Every structure is written in structure tokens, then in C-alpha cells.
XYZ file of C-alpha atoms in Angstrom:
731
model
C 109.121 95.139 154.424
C 107.582 92.894 151.761
C 106.964 89.383 153.048
C 108.642 86.556 151.173
C 106.308 84.145 149.398
C 106.164 80.553 150.567
C 107.209 77.853 148.122
C 104.944 74.921 147.376
C 105.044 71.892 145.109
C 102.208 71.540 142.633
C 101.284 68.439 140.680
C 100.896 69.047 136.952
C 99.204 66.533 134.702
C 101.194 65.333 131.699
C 99.114 63.347 129.242
C 100.728 60.406 127.457
C 99.084 58.561 124.623
C 98.585 54.834 125.110
C 98.781 52.381 122.239
C 95.512 50.588 122.971
C 92.583 53.007 123.139
C 94.177 56.257 122.121
C 93.498 57.750 125.541
C 95.737 60.325 127.142
C 96.684 59.181 130.611
C 98.294 61.529 133.158
C 101.860 61.413 134.328
C 102.750 63.894 137.092
C 105.778 66.037 137.558
C 106.292 68.629 140.270
C 107.113 72.269 139.670
C 108.477 74.751 142.161
C 106.401 77.926 142.199
C 105.278 80.694 144.505
C 102.161 80.028 146.511
C 99.309 82.022 145.047
C 95.859 80.467 145.145
C 94.624 81.998 141.901
C 97.918 81.234 140.177
C 97.692 77.595 141.293
C 94.159 77.210 139.966
C 95.171 78.917 136.744
C 98.240 76.874 135.827
C 98.248 73.612 137.770
C 95.575 72.096 135.519
C 97.382 72.792 132.244
C 98.477 69.602 130.540
C 101.062 68.364 128.045
C 100.436 66.185 124.977
C 103.902 64.770 124.392
C 105.585 62.038 126.438
C 109.273 63.026 126.539
C 111.002 63.924 129.821
C 112.172 67.420 128.894
C 114.834 69.539 130.532
C 115.304 72.701 132.548
C 116.712 76.074 131.571
C 116.315 79.825 131.796
C 114.552 81.950 129.179
C 114.565 85.743 128.908
C 117.805 86.165 130.858
C 117.906 89.409 128.904
C 115.531 90.936 126.323
C 117.991 90.081 123.525
C 117.572 86.377 124.367
C 113.974 86.542 123.142
C 113.557 88.096 119.702
C 110.106 88.250 118.093
C 109.597 89.273 114.463
C 106.157 89.517 112.892
C 105.453 87.672 109.664
C 103.137 89.723 107.449
C 100.297 88.368 105.337
C 102.662 87.914 102.401
C 104.853 85.661 104.560
C 107.642 88.253 104.832
C 109.483 89.184 108.045
C 108.609 92.792 108.889
C 112.206 93.672 109.764
C 113.081 93.192 106.108
C 112.290 95.571 103.275
C 108.471 95.949 102.978
C 106.490 94.281 100.228
C 105.811 96.687 97.370
C 102.282 95.333 97.053
C 101.083 97.147 100.168
C 102.985 100.391 99.699
C 101.322 103.365 98.073
C 102.466 106.966 97.802
C 99.858 109.468 98.948
C 99.710 113.246 98.454
C 100.773 115.581 101.220
C 98.008 116.631 103.659
C 96.001 119.821 103.260
C 97.304 122.928 104.955
C 94.452 122.980 107.467
C 95.412 119.669 109.132
C 96.606 121.023 112.475
C 98.803 119.106 114.890
C 96.567 117.749 117.641
C 97.587 117.484 121.270
C 97.625 114.240 123.218
C 94.406 114.470 125.236
C 94.010 111.348 127.343
C 90.744 112.573 128.834
C 89.078 112.481 125.454
C 90.378 109.108 124.286
C 86.830 107.884 124.738
C 85.887 109.408 121.418
C 88.520 107.562 119.500
C 88.015 103.824 119.572
C 85.344 101.213 119.053
C 83.136 100.301 116.142
C 79.873 102.241 116.105
C 81.048 104.031 119.219
C 78.993 107.099 119.926
C 79.608 110.278 121.884
C 81.007 109.112 125.168
C 80.263 112.307 127.056
C 76.593 111.317 127.207
C 77.378 108.391 129.463
C 77.790 111.126 132.042
C 74.305 112.470 131.238
C 70.991 110.853 132.030
C 69.592 108.395 129.513
C 72.977 106.927 128.661
C 71.417 103.636 127.587
C 70.292 105.139 124.301
C 73.588 104.065 122.818
C 72.793 100.364 122.807
C 72.826 98.952 119.318
C 69.312 98.832 117.880
C 67.699 96.159 115.751
C 69.185 97.509 112.557
C 71.282 95.534 110.122
C 74.358 96.880 111.882
C 73.526 95.349 115.241
C 76.471 92.980 115.452
C 79.117 95.009 113.669
C 81.216 95.913 116.709
C 84.564 94.123 116.590
C 88.152 94.408 117.787
C 88.824 96.931 115.052
C 87.696 100.534 115.064
C 84.785 101.852 113.057
C 86.296 103.913 110.320
C 83.383 106.345 110.164
C 83.563 107.057 113.885
C 87.302 107.641 113.795
C 86.913 109.937 110.818
C 84.312 111.965 112.731
C 86.629 112.473 115.656
C 89.523 113.153 113.308
C 87.646 116.056 111.690
C 86.536 117.625 114.967
C 89.911 117.139 116.630
C 91.690 118.607 113.614
C 89.465 121.586 112.820
C 88.271 122.686 116.260
C 90.482 123.935 119.036
C 90.345 122.151 122.375
C 88.158 124.784 124.070
C 85.552 124.889 121.280
C 85.416 121.096 121.215
C 84.779 121.008 124.957
C 82.053 123.688 124.767
C 80.378 121.801 121.914
C 80.285 118.647 124.037
C 78.769 120.542 126.970
C 76.133 122.130 124.708
C 75.173 118.700 123.388
C 75.023 117.283 126.882
C 72.810 120.145 128.079
C 70.335 119.545 125.241
C 70.112 115.870 126.095
C 69.688 116.533 129.802
C 66.772 118.877 129.092
C 65.115 116.348 126.784
C 65.641 113.440 129.140
C 64.257 115.415 132.071
C 61.185 116.246 129.940
C 62.001 119.963 130.266
C 60.692 121.939 127.322
C 63.093 124.350 125.666
C 61.715 127.754 126.640
C 61.840 130.652 124.206
C 63.807 130.474 120.991
C 65.752 127.336 120.238
C 69.186 127.386 121.942
C 72.179 127.494 119.655
C 75.942 127.324 119.802
C 78.315 129.001 117.363
C 81.543 127.372 116.225
C 82.701 130.723 114.840
C 83.615 131.594 111.279
C 85.249 128.871 109.192
C 86.635 130.492 106.044
C 87.603 127.324 104.162
C 84.581 125.849 102.327
C 85.874 122.270 102.505
C 86.456 122.586 106.244
C 82.886 123.824 106.744
C 81.511 120.904 104.741
C 83.492 118.401 106.771
C 82.446 119.982 110.068
C 78.739 119.943 109.125
C 78.862 116.216 108.448
C 81.143 115.337 111.370
C 78.926 117.068 113.933
C 75.754 115.454 112.594
C 77.426 112.038 112.679
C 78.662 112.521 116.219
C 75.497 114.258 117.483
C 72.515 113.095 115.385
C 70.160 114.977 117.715
C 71.759 118.272 116.620
C 71.618 120.131 113.313
C 74.089 122.602 111.846
C 73.267 125.804 109.990
C 75.618 127.980 107.924
C 75.530 131.783 108.250
C 78.099 133.684 106.182
C 80.954 131.232 106.886
C 79.750 130.758 110.473
C 78.509 127.343 111.642
C 75.711 127.375 114.219
C 74.620 124.223 116.068
C 70.984 123.751 117.172
C 68.770 120.961 118.565
C 67.309 118.637 115.919
C 63.568 118.783 116.684
C 62.841 116.075 114.095
C 65.067 113.759 116.126
C 63.032 114.516 119.228
C 59.783 113.927 117.329
C 60.980 110.520 116.119
C 61.869 109.611 119.723
C 58.131 109.752 120.516
C 57.612 106.927 117.987
C 60.696 104.707 118.396
C 63.373 104.149 121.004
C 66.064 106.787 121.385
C 68.732 104.322 120.282
C 66.876 103.726 117.016
C 66.432 107.446 116.431
C 70.146 107.959 117.100
C 71.193 105.347 114.553
C 68.574 106.417 112.000
C 69.813 110.002 111.815
C 73.421 108.813 111.610
C 72.365 106.580 108.720
C 70.666 109.484 106.945
C 73.626 111.804 107.189
C 76.230 109.201 106.172
C 74.418 108.548 102.836
C 76.344 105.336 102.270
C 75.726 103.798 98.871
C 73.476 100.717 98.773
C 72.952 100.859 102.532
C 69.687 100.149 104.361
C 68.395 100.817 107.832
C 65.947 98.552 109.670
C 63.925 99.571 112.711
C 63.154 97.027 115.410
C 60.364 94.512 114.572
C 56.932 95.800 115.556
C 53.631 93.871 115.879
C 51.488 97.044 116.056
C 50.246 97.939 112.583
C 49.025 101.410 113.571
C 52.359 102.202 115.146
C 54.223 101.053 112.025
C 51.940 103.260 109.959
C 52.872 106.269 112.095
C 56.581 105.571 111.590
C 56.084 105.193 107.820
C 54.199 108.499 107.769
C 56.866 110.352 109.756
C 59.787 109.149 107.619
C 58.035 109.808 104.309
C 56.748 113.213 105.399
C 60.098 114.450 106.634
C 62.526 112.656 104.308
C 60.400 111.244 101.475
C 62.425 113.021 98.816
C 65.519 111.187 100.012
C 64.397 107.724 101.177
C 61.580 105.215 100.819
C 60.213 102.755 103.396
C 58.863 99.213 103.180
C 57.686 96.657 105.725
C 59.037 93.104 105.745
C 58.028 90.163 107.994
C 60.712 88.701 110.254
C 62.200 85.398 109.094
C 61.177 83.618 112.296
C 57.738 84.617 113.442
C 54.512 83.021 114.566
C 51.806 83.141 111.929
C 49.298 84.186 114.547
C 51.317 87.190 115.709
C 53.747 88.217 112.976
C 56.598 90.610 113.675
C 57.137 93.108 110.879
C 60.122 95.438 110.547
C 60.310 98.705 108.602
C 63.310 99.005 106.305
C 64.503 102.342 104.939
C 66.636 102.776 101.837
C 67.741 105.684 99.699
C 65.668 106.400 96.611
C 67.536 105.201 93.566
C 67.139 108.294 91.404
C 68.286 110.573 94.208
C 71.143 108.325 95.162
C 72.490 108.000 91.649
C 72.896 111.705 91.126
C 73.745 112.868 94.619
C 77.025 114.604 95.274
C 79.898 112.588 96.568
C 79.577 111.851 100.281
C 81.591 114.169 102.481
C 83.122 111.162 104.169
C 84.118 109.722 100.791
C 85.736 113.077 100.119
C 87.416 112.994 103.492
C 88.769 109.485 102.874
C 91.027 110.911 100.183
C 92.593 113.298 102.678
C 93.571 110.852 105.418
C 97.280 110.219 105.771
C 98.442 106.731 106.761
C 102.103 106.048 107.423
C 103.274 102.460 107.838
C 106.470 101.524 109.624
C 108.204 98.742 111.522
C 108.594 99.346 115.250
C 111.507 97.788 117.076
C 111.224 97.968 120.851
C 113.223 96.440 123.675
C 111.965 95.617 127.180
C 108.980 97.912 126.724
C 105.283 97.269 127.184
C 103.217 97.704 124.039
C 100.809 100.348 125.349
C 103.629 102.328 126.936
C 105.443 102.376 123.594
C 102.341 103.567 121.724
C 101.640 106.235 124.345
C 105.177 107.599 124.065
C 105.066 107.666 120.254
C 101.686 109.419 120.347
C 103.031 112.093 122.672
C 106.057 112.745 120.468
C 103.961 112.922 117.291
C 101.156 115.041 118.754
C 98.452 112.458 118.056
C 96.515 110.100 120.321
C 97.160 106.386 120.982
C 94.128 105.267 118.980
C 95.667 106.809 115.843
C 98.022 103.804 115.864
C 96.940 100.434 114.519
C 98.808 97.144 114.694
C 98.289 93.477 113.927
C 99.169 92.037 117.340
C 100.510 92.687 120.823
C 104.088 91.771 121.637
C 106.020 90.684 124.724
C 107.549 93.233 127.065
C 110.761 91.453 128.101
C 111.975 90.853 124.557
C 113.259 92.546 121.450
C 110.243 92.747 119.151
C 109.675 93.852 115.574
C 106.136 94.585 114.433
C 104.258 96.351 111.670
C 102.380 99.498 112.654
C 100.395 102.238 110.946
C 99.804 105.759 112.272
C 97.124 108.118 110.966
C 97.520 111.859 110.383
C 101.316 111.627 110.378
C 103.500 111.941 107.288
C 106.569 109.732 106.778
C 108.774 112.818 107.117
C 107.283 113.711 110.485
C 107.811 110.184 111.769
C 111.434 110.226 110.607
C 111.987 113.443 112.541
C 111.468 111.700 115.915
C 113.811 108.768 115.258
C 116.549 110.152 117.532
C 114.116 111.171 120.288
C 112.633 107.699 120.720
C 115.974 105.863 120.818
C 116.340 106.740 124.521
C 113.227 104.600 125.146
C 114.929 101.734 123.281
C 112.663 102.098 120.285
C 113.487 102.401 116.579
C 111.288 102.973 113.546
C 112.208 101.974 109.995
C 110.630 100.787 106.720
C 108.685 104.080 106.866
C 106.368 104.611 103.909
C 102.907 105.882 102.960
C 100.050 103.410 102.548
C 96.310 103.749 102.065
C 94.733 102.153 105.148
C 95.251 101.165 108.776
C 96.050 97.719 110.196
C 93.676 95.517 112.166
C 94.331 92.998 114.909
C 95.109 89.581 113.461
C 96.298 90.962 110.131
C 99.465 88.883 110.104
C 100.487 85.354 109.187
C 102.382 84.673 112.391
C 105.588 85.397 114.261
C 109.198 84.267 113.978
C 111.151 83.636 117.186
C 114.909 83.561 117.842
C 115.345 82.366 121.449
C 118.321 81.569 123.679
C 117.694 79.168 126.581
C 120.555 79.301 129.077
C 121.779 77.185 132.004
C 120.456 73.929 130.567
C 120.109 71.057 133.021
C 118.411 67.691 133.284
C 115.126 67.372 135.080
C 115.494 66.472 138.763
C 116.481 62.785 139.186
C 117.071 62.375 135.442
C 120.562 61.022 134.700
C 120.233 60.659 130.926
C 122.487 62.500 128.479
C 121.317 66.125 128.429
C 121.949 66.628 124.698
C 119.892 63.524 123.898
C 117.041 64.823 126.048
C 117.051 68.167 124.219
C 117.092 66.544 120.765
C 114.276 64.162 121.766
C 112.140 67.006 123.124
C 112.429 69.267 120.092
C 111.745 66.496 117.575
C 108.753 65.293 119.587
C 107.055 68.713 119.597
C 107.932 69.296 115.924
C 106.005 66.140 115.032
C 103.185 66.065 117.614
C 102.693 69.733 118.437
C 101.693 71.393 121.701
C 98.480 72.376 123.486
C 97.580 75.773 122.039
C 97.143 77.549 125.384
C 97.013 81.298 125.714
C 100.298 82.302 127.335
C 100.679 83.866 130.777
C 101.340 87.316 129.297
C 97.673 87.292 128.201
C 96.712 87.611 131.861
C 99.302 90.092 133.108
C 102.232 89.542 135.397
C 100.527 90.781 138.583
C 100.118 88.297 141.434
C 97.123 89.962 143.083
C 94.989 90.839 140.072
C 94.987 89.366 136.581
C 93.519 90.949 133.470
C 90.863 88.253 133.161
C 89.424 89.269 136.553
C 88.997 92.808 135.221
C 87.395 91.392 132.057
C 84.886 89.371 134.096
C 83.905 92.490 136.049
C 83.364 94.386 132.780
C 81.211 91.582 131.357
C 79.085 91.759 134.501
C 78.888 95.577 134.112
C 80.551 96.017 137.504
C 82.347 99.165 136.409
C 83.429 100.426 139.816
C 84.778 96.992 140.755
C 86.683 96.824 137.460
C 88.332 100.195 138.160
C 89.316 99.093 141.676
C 90.787 95.863 140.306
C 92.788 97.819 137.723
C 94.184 100.101 140.443
C 94.891 97.326 142.971
C 98.551 97.562 144.080
C 101.012 94.704 144.257
C 103.032 94.051 147.412
C 105.884 96.200 146.158
C 107.191 99.469 147.554
C 107.588 101.588 144.432
C 105.967 104.837 143.217
C 103.338 103.104 141.075
C 102.111 100.783 143.803
C 102.258 103.519 146.443
C 100.014 105.648 144.224
C 97.568 102.775 143.720
C 97.476 102.056 147.446
C 96.762 105.726 148.170
C 93.850 105.696 145.712
C 92.184 102.597 147.171
C 92.471 104.151 150.628
C 91.176 107.618 149.686
C 89.538 107.459 146.202
C 91.281 110.804 145.668
C 91.929 110.732 141.931
C 93.576 114.164 141.805
C 95.960 113.339 144.647
C 96.774 109.979 143.088
C 97.635 111.681 139.788
C 100.302 113.709 141.554
C 101.845 110.456 142.795
C 101.505 108.352 139.620
C 104.642 108.421 137.395
C 104.252 110.027 133.984
C 105.144 106.849 132.084
C 102.057 105.005 133.421
C 99.907 106.204 130.546
C 96.889 103.941 131.158
C 96.723 104.594 134.904
C 96.968 108.346 134.418
C 94.304 108.321 131.693
C 91.936 106.473 134.009
C 92.653 108.790 136.940
C 92.143 111.906 134.794
C 88.648 110.692 133.947
C 87.858 109.730 137.550
C 88.939 113.203 138.670
C 86.638 114.723 136.065
C 83.576 112.472 136.461
C 83.870 110.996 139.958
C 84.089 107.491 141.399
C 80.461 106.654 140.571
C 79.113 103.968 138.244
C 78.763 106.522 135.427
C 82.116 108.074 136.286
C 83.803 104.699 136.015
C 82.151 104.101 132.647
C 83.703 107.363 131.499
C 87.020 106.270 132.970
C 86.995 103.083 130.886
C 86.338 105.203 127.822
C 89.687 106.880 128.490
C 91.177 103.655 127.079
C 91.114 102.936 123.329
C 88.638 100.276 122.225
C 91.424 97.746 121.591
C 92.566 98.104 125.196
C 89.057 97.896 126.704
C 88.237 94.735 124.824
C 91.655 93.265 125.707
C 90.435 92.676 129.261
C 87.269 90.905 128.119
C 89.316 88.742 125.772
C 91.605 87.864 128.681
C 88.650 86.385 130.542
C 87.569 84.406 127.451
C 91.161 83.186 127.071
C 91.329 81.952 130.651
C 88.113 79.953 130.204
C 89.430 78.509 126.936
C 92.610 77.341 128.685
C 90.533 75.600 131.334
C 88.238 74.136 128.674
C 91.025 72.528 126.634
C 92.527 70.985 129.772
C 89.108 69.546 130.637
C 88.628 68.298 127.045
C 91.969 66.492 126.930
C 91.540 65.125 130.428
C 88.075 63.789 129.603
C 88.480 62.384 126.091
C 92.218 62.370 125.432
C 93.334 62.377 121.801
C 90.206 60.636 120.478
C 87.786 62.714 118.417
C 84.396 61.907 119.932
C 80.737 62.544 119.198
C 79.791 66.130 119.956
C 83.280 67.511 119.350
C 83.665 70.524 117.078
C 86.102 70.183 114.174
C 87.264 72.647 111.559
C 86.666 71.651 107.950
C 89.209 72.945 105.442
C 92.860 73.933 105.737
C 92.703 77.470 104.358
C 91.047 79.207 107.298
C 93.132 81.429 109.582
C 93.321 80.457 113.231
C 90.582 81.968 115.407
C 88.680 83.147 112.328
C 86.776 80.011 111.442
C 83.287 80.944 110.204
C 80.470 78.899 111.699
C 79.903 77.118 108.384
C 83.437 75.710 108.611
C 82.825 74.258 112.083
C 81.244 70.812 112.113
C 79.673 68.790 114.941
C 81.090 65.254 114.994
C 78.439 62.510 114.747
C 78.421 59.068 116.389
C 79.122 57.451 113.042
C 82.099 59.736 112.396
C 83.514 58.907 115.820
C 83.269 55.170 115.084
C 84.906 55.598 111.687
C 87.739 57.805 113.074
C 86.859 60.358 110.402
C 88.706 63.249 112.030
C 92.073 63.732 113.740
C 92.750 65.520 117.027
C 94.510 68.429 115.300
C 91.173 69.322 113.621
C 89.347 69.733 116.923
C 88.507 73.307 117.943
C 86.943 74.775 121.063
C 84.945 77.991 121.191
C 86.378 81.174 122.646
C 83.425 82.752 124.474
C 81.165 85.154 122.588
C 77.614 85.620 121.317
C 78.141 83.997 117.909
C 79.585 80.591 118.728
C 78.224 77.092 119.243
C 79.315 74.771 122.027
C 80.347 71.111 121.808
C 77.455 68.674 122.304
C 79.148 66.476 124.887
C 80.571 66.797 128.399
C 82.705 69.736 127.284
C 79.624 71.734 126.300
C 78.077 71.003 129.692
C 81.313 72.153 131.315
C 81.109 75.524 129.541
C 77.587 76.082 130.874
C 78.650 75.194 134.410
C 81.570 77.644 134.226
C 79.356 80.470 132.957
C 76.964 79.748 135.817
C 79.862 79.724 138.288
C 80.981 83.158 137.130
C 77.491 84.668 137.076
C 77.281 84.872 133.281
C 74.330 82.547 132.635
C 72.452 85.312 130.772
C 75.485 87.184 129.436
C 75.179 88.117 125.737
C 78.874 89.068 125.603
C 77.995 92.622 124.779
C 78.759 95.562 127.041
C 76.740 98.363 125.424
C 77.826 100.989 127.930
C 81.441 100.459 126.839
C 80.634 99.793 123.161
C 82.047 96.286 123.399
C 80.724 93.427 121.312
C 82.414 90.018 121.600
C 81.280 87.647 118.829
C 83.655 84.874 119.898
C 85.646 82.558 117.663
C 87.120 79.056 117.514
C 90.668 78.004 118.382
C 92.490 74.807 117.485
C 93.438 72.830 120.583
C 96.775 71.675 119.137
C 99.378 73.544 117.085
C 102.807 72.744 115.649
C 105.846 75.014 115.264
C 107.155 75.535 111.720
C 110.672 75.935 110.295
C 112.331 74.722 113.489
C 116.117 75.011 113.701
C 118.423 74.844 116.689
C 121.990 74.467 117.894
C 123.654 73.813 121.228
C 126.416 76.075 122.405
C 128.853 75.679 125.274
C 129.472 78.783 127.360
C 132.463 78.840 129.689
C 132.139 80.599 133.036
C 135.381 81.267 134.887
C 134.842 81.191 138.635
C 137.666 82.577 140.792
C 137.833 80.182 143.771
C 141.000 81.505 145.364
C 143.916 83.662 144.423
C 145.820 82.078 141.571
C 143.298 79.243 141.113
C 140.689 79.199 138.310
C 137.992 76.618 137.601
C 136.567 76.750 134.081
C 133.032 75.340 134.042
C 131.100 74.837 130.807
C 127.353 75.389 130.729
C 125.131 74.520 127.823
C 122.824 76.976 126.003
C 120.231 76.250 123.316
C 119.687 78.598 120.385
C 116.323 77.746 118.859
C 114.328 79.392 116.064
C 110.825 78.630 114.855
C 107.690 80.178 113.377
C 104.255 80.085 114.980
C 100.861 80.907 113.521
C 99.143 84.106 114.631
C 97.869 84.103 118.238
C 100.165 81.228 119.304
C 102.584 81.748 122.197
C 106.276 80.848 122.090
C 106.399 80.413 125.879
C 103.655 77.785 125.579
C 105.570 75.949 122.843
C 108.756 76.058 124.970
C 106.783 74.802 127.971
C 105.822 71.691 125.972
C 109.396 71.184 124.749
C 111.013 71.563 128.172
C 108.156 70.198 130.350
C 108.811 73.230 132.496
C 106.709 76.264 133.525
C 108.179 79.753 133.454
């Protein structure tokens, strides 16, 4: 039997602005919530910025009480007819584009900018995939590298599953021999992909394999493609790091126009000379090399880096890149997805299964609530509009619908939206405890107050998951600390519920039997099953767990890291408001300009407030931003900046660069405004009559009040957080 949680009262600070010094002083109210130590730490410190009393009520009584509709970049609701500006008719796909199967074990090849061949994380020398000192060092982001996805697309489309698997094993064997210093005895080993009759398919395969496995070369023999070790790659590895060699050969094969490649800075002149000699001897007809001093170096010991670029005369007349050719063949189908009471990743997994693609073939601008009716723009690759229309009836049983289906020319990226529109019903409205004022007056006062003054722009609770034992930010912290096994265990930690999912998780933590757990885990738990499939294949070791995390798309892996950054930001803004109130003080960070999207402020738009500017009240509180953790942000130069450093130290991240090379995660960070306001607010009160049968022949008709409220929020803002400020009530 599951034990019942104890109920405790928690003091929550409510900051009210005084008229004298502009300070926010706390007023306390008490909220009834389940006792959970982590939950208490997480939410009890969150503050309010408005001074009204608020009211109580129930949200999300049913999914239809909480409707979310994305607003696209043109300012149009996505449940309406799509804007013609972004629609483009594309030709039908080539005949050779086969339907691919949903292969959760190989999702690791599908997501993440500059993501390399994930199978090598299971081989020795896995650290060669760290980003080198090239110009592309910091290009990993929430989106997916188009080149990498195209590579996987070609291989997954043109090779059957068995051949693909054998190719991966061949590549892994070559690397294991090289990393163990074992010389390849006899003739060079080779692996045949068989005869490929179509010339265009052969051309695409040649390039895709070299991009995915730069340490291999491909040779054509009468329509047959043979794969061999690239001995020039191995020779370069004697001169530079393996990661640099890996990226250099990828750069060579991609042949991207106007692109350059830069090796790591090197103080040894003789060594640089050897690298120059190797590149010019082997590839001098294609590229040229030059040495350039680093921008920041000591005159006594200068660092010099070798830069490689394509020779102009060769580049001008070269044939069109195979990947440029391939770009014309990719099919992108845009649509609006309506889902009800369904988790985002479960919805994508189900659609992928029905369409015969993989989850990472879907792109979207933002994640949406589960317990709600949501409308959002999506794009799927390798699927024609006709094929998507064919599954409309099949997905209705999962309470999903697709419409506004049309061809476009590119995928979506996270954040590619203007905001969200909300239509919300709040039921069972009541006064706060011990408040005898008119309820309708309280509601009117609350809404107008938040319309004018805004709300603290916290990340909402759905950012951290609904579990009581483990939250997504705890998993993100483990990933940032490269504690891969711990992160897997956290992900598979059961709640105190007796259902199939939690019984399966409990069994795994007791036995670490991935295969047995798979037989217990329900089919609809797509993420859990993907992880367990990888653990069964690679084992519950550090490397095996790295592989397991690669069973998730890049957007899902980085979601956990972002959850940790979001939790710290929530704590930071509470500390900032508690310390300085609504005054803008020296050392604060403010955003200059009104035309920058939220969370995408470039560093040159972020300004450090001076003492003189504080005295002159140059800036207002709504301009203040705080950094969301990452490697490319600056911290406030006041007590808040010191607080950030103390928190990083507390969590063991003093030296963290916010890059997890083993998982191909790079977190540059961003800035987030501490206050936001809802737009286009409208509302009405409605009386609902409940008839309660007290005794036979006797009826008491009792009226309860409901609030119908609609508003728009900017991208990355949370409606539950706005409602929390309006109602002075946690959900």
C-alpha cells in the first residue's frame, strides 16, 4: 500500500513595493502542499511582484480547460490557415527513397549538431569526438546539424538494416585495432556494400560514408562500393590529435564553399612545418595552408594556428557538392498537430512509428503541456503530405489530429515562434482563506494588476517533470558532471506508485536486468524502452550508459541539462528580487533594445549597469536580465554574481564548461528577462449551477463561479506562472 503524504504549511514570500525606497518587502501567505524536501526547496522561495490578495480556484480540471495555441513568427495562430509566405511546393521524392523502420537503438545517429558516429563511444578512444580548436568549436546548439542528419538520412535510406549494422561493426573494428596500436596484417581489410546500380545513389553513399567515418575511404568497382581504412587519416593522427584529424577529413569531404578549417594553436615551429608538409603533399591540389598568430598571445611565446582553405581556382570550377545535390531531394512536410492529454515525446514517438521514420525526423518550435489541448507547428522529414494524410484516422485514437498539411523547404528549430495563446477555464473560484471581500472585485483587481505590472518570469513546474522523487534538473546536473550511470539510474527511478511502469523501473534498479525490464515496460513508454534497448546492447557500464543516452534525440538529451539551468535561474531571480527589490542597481545586467527575442539576447545587447546609471535611475526593472547558465554568458557584478558562483561550487560545477563532449552537448547559455507581462488579456466570469440532491424530493441549487481568461505570452513564458501571480496560489 502506498503511504499517504503528510501535509505541511510553507511560508512563501510575496514582495510588495514600498513608496519610499522602491524596495520589495516580503508579505507571507501559507500554501497547503505535500511534504517533499526537494519540492519545498524548489518552490517555497519563489516570490511575487504584485501586491493584490488574489483568489483560489482549480485549473486543468480537464484538458479542454487549458487550450494552448502556438503563435508563429508572422504572429498568426497555427490552428488557422497557414501563412503562404512559408509554404512551398516541392517535387515528389525519388523512387529510391525507401520507407525506414523505427529503430530506437540507432537514434544516437540522428540528433545533435556536429554529432559523430555514436557507435565509437563503445570502442576505445571515444574521446576523439571532442570538438577541436577549429572555427566550428562552439557550433553545437539545441538544433540539429543539417549535414549530420543528411548523412544518416542517406545511409538509413539506401542501406538495409543488416548492412548498416555490419558497416558500423567494420568501422568499430578498424578503430579498435588502431587504438590498440595493432598493425593491420596482410592486405588492407575491406567491406563491400554490394552493387548499387543507381549512379546518384552511389555518389550519395560515397559522400555519406566519408562524412560519417572520416577514417574510412570508399572505392567503386563496377557499381560495387568497397569500404577500406583511410591510411592518410592514420598518418595525420601521428601529427595532430585524433579529434582534429576526424574534423579535418570531414571538412575536406564536405567541400563547403568559402569554408575554412583551423587546427589547434601550436608553439612548435617544426611541428607546424610537418603539418603544412603533410597537407600540401597529400591534398595540395585541393587546398592551401597558412599560419596565423592567435589574437591573444604572449610576444615571448606566440601561439600560431594553421588554417586550411580550398584553392580558389579549384573551388570555382568544382562540381556541385553531393550534399548540395542531396538538399534538393529532401522532403519536408509541415503540419499543425493537435493533441489532447498527451506528452510531447510520446506523441512524436507514435507519429514516427506510424510513418516509418524516427523521432528525430520531426522538428518543432517548442514543447507543450501534457494535460491540455495543444496546437503546435511541426515539420517531418522524408514524408510527403499525402503519406501524412493517410494516417489521420489511425492517430485519432491517441487523441491527435493533423491539419494544415503542406510541403515546405526546411525544418523548424526550437524557439522559432513568437509566443503562445492561451484559453483557460479556472473553476471553483473562492476567496483566499480569511478574506471576506467581494470575490468578483478580487478577481478584477488581480487581473488588472498583473496586466500592468507583470509577473516574475519563472520557468514553470512542467520544466522539471511531475515526479516527486526525481526531477529532470537532477538528471541534467548528473549529465553536466559526466555521471552517466547515475543519470541513467535517476531516469529509471520509480515513483511510489503501483503501476506497470513503476514496477518495471523498480525491477531494473534491483537487478540491472535491461532485457527483463524491457519485457515489463509498456510499449507506450518510448523513451524508457529506447534507453533499455541500448543498455541491453551495451551494458550498464559508463560507456554503455553513454550509448544509452544517445538513444535519445539531441533535443531530448539537452532538455535535461536545460532543466538544471532553469532551476538555477529560478533560484537566482528569487535571490535578486529578495536582495535588491525593484531597483536597478550597479552590477545588474540589462537588455538594450526592444527588438530582441526573449532568451536570444546577444552579448553586445547586454549591458552592465554602472554606479552613475544606478544613481540616475537610467533603467527600469523590466529591462533587467539574468543569465541562464552556459559557457558564453557573463554574470552580474554584484551580490547576484557572487551567488551564482556559490551555487556552482555547491553543485560541484566550479570548473564546468557547460559542454558534455561525450554526449555532443554544448550549452552556450542565454539571458532571460526577470519580469514579463501578458498581452491581449480578455476574461469573463461565468456562474455554473450544481444541483445537489440532499434528500428525496428536495433540491438545493448552488452557484459556483468560473473564470474564462485568454491571453498571449512571449515564447518560453509559462501560463501557469502567470496564473500563479494573478491568483497568488501555487498549483
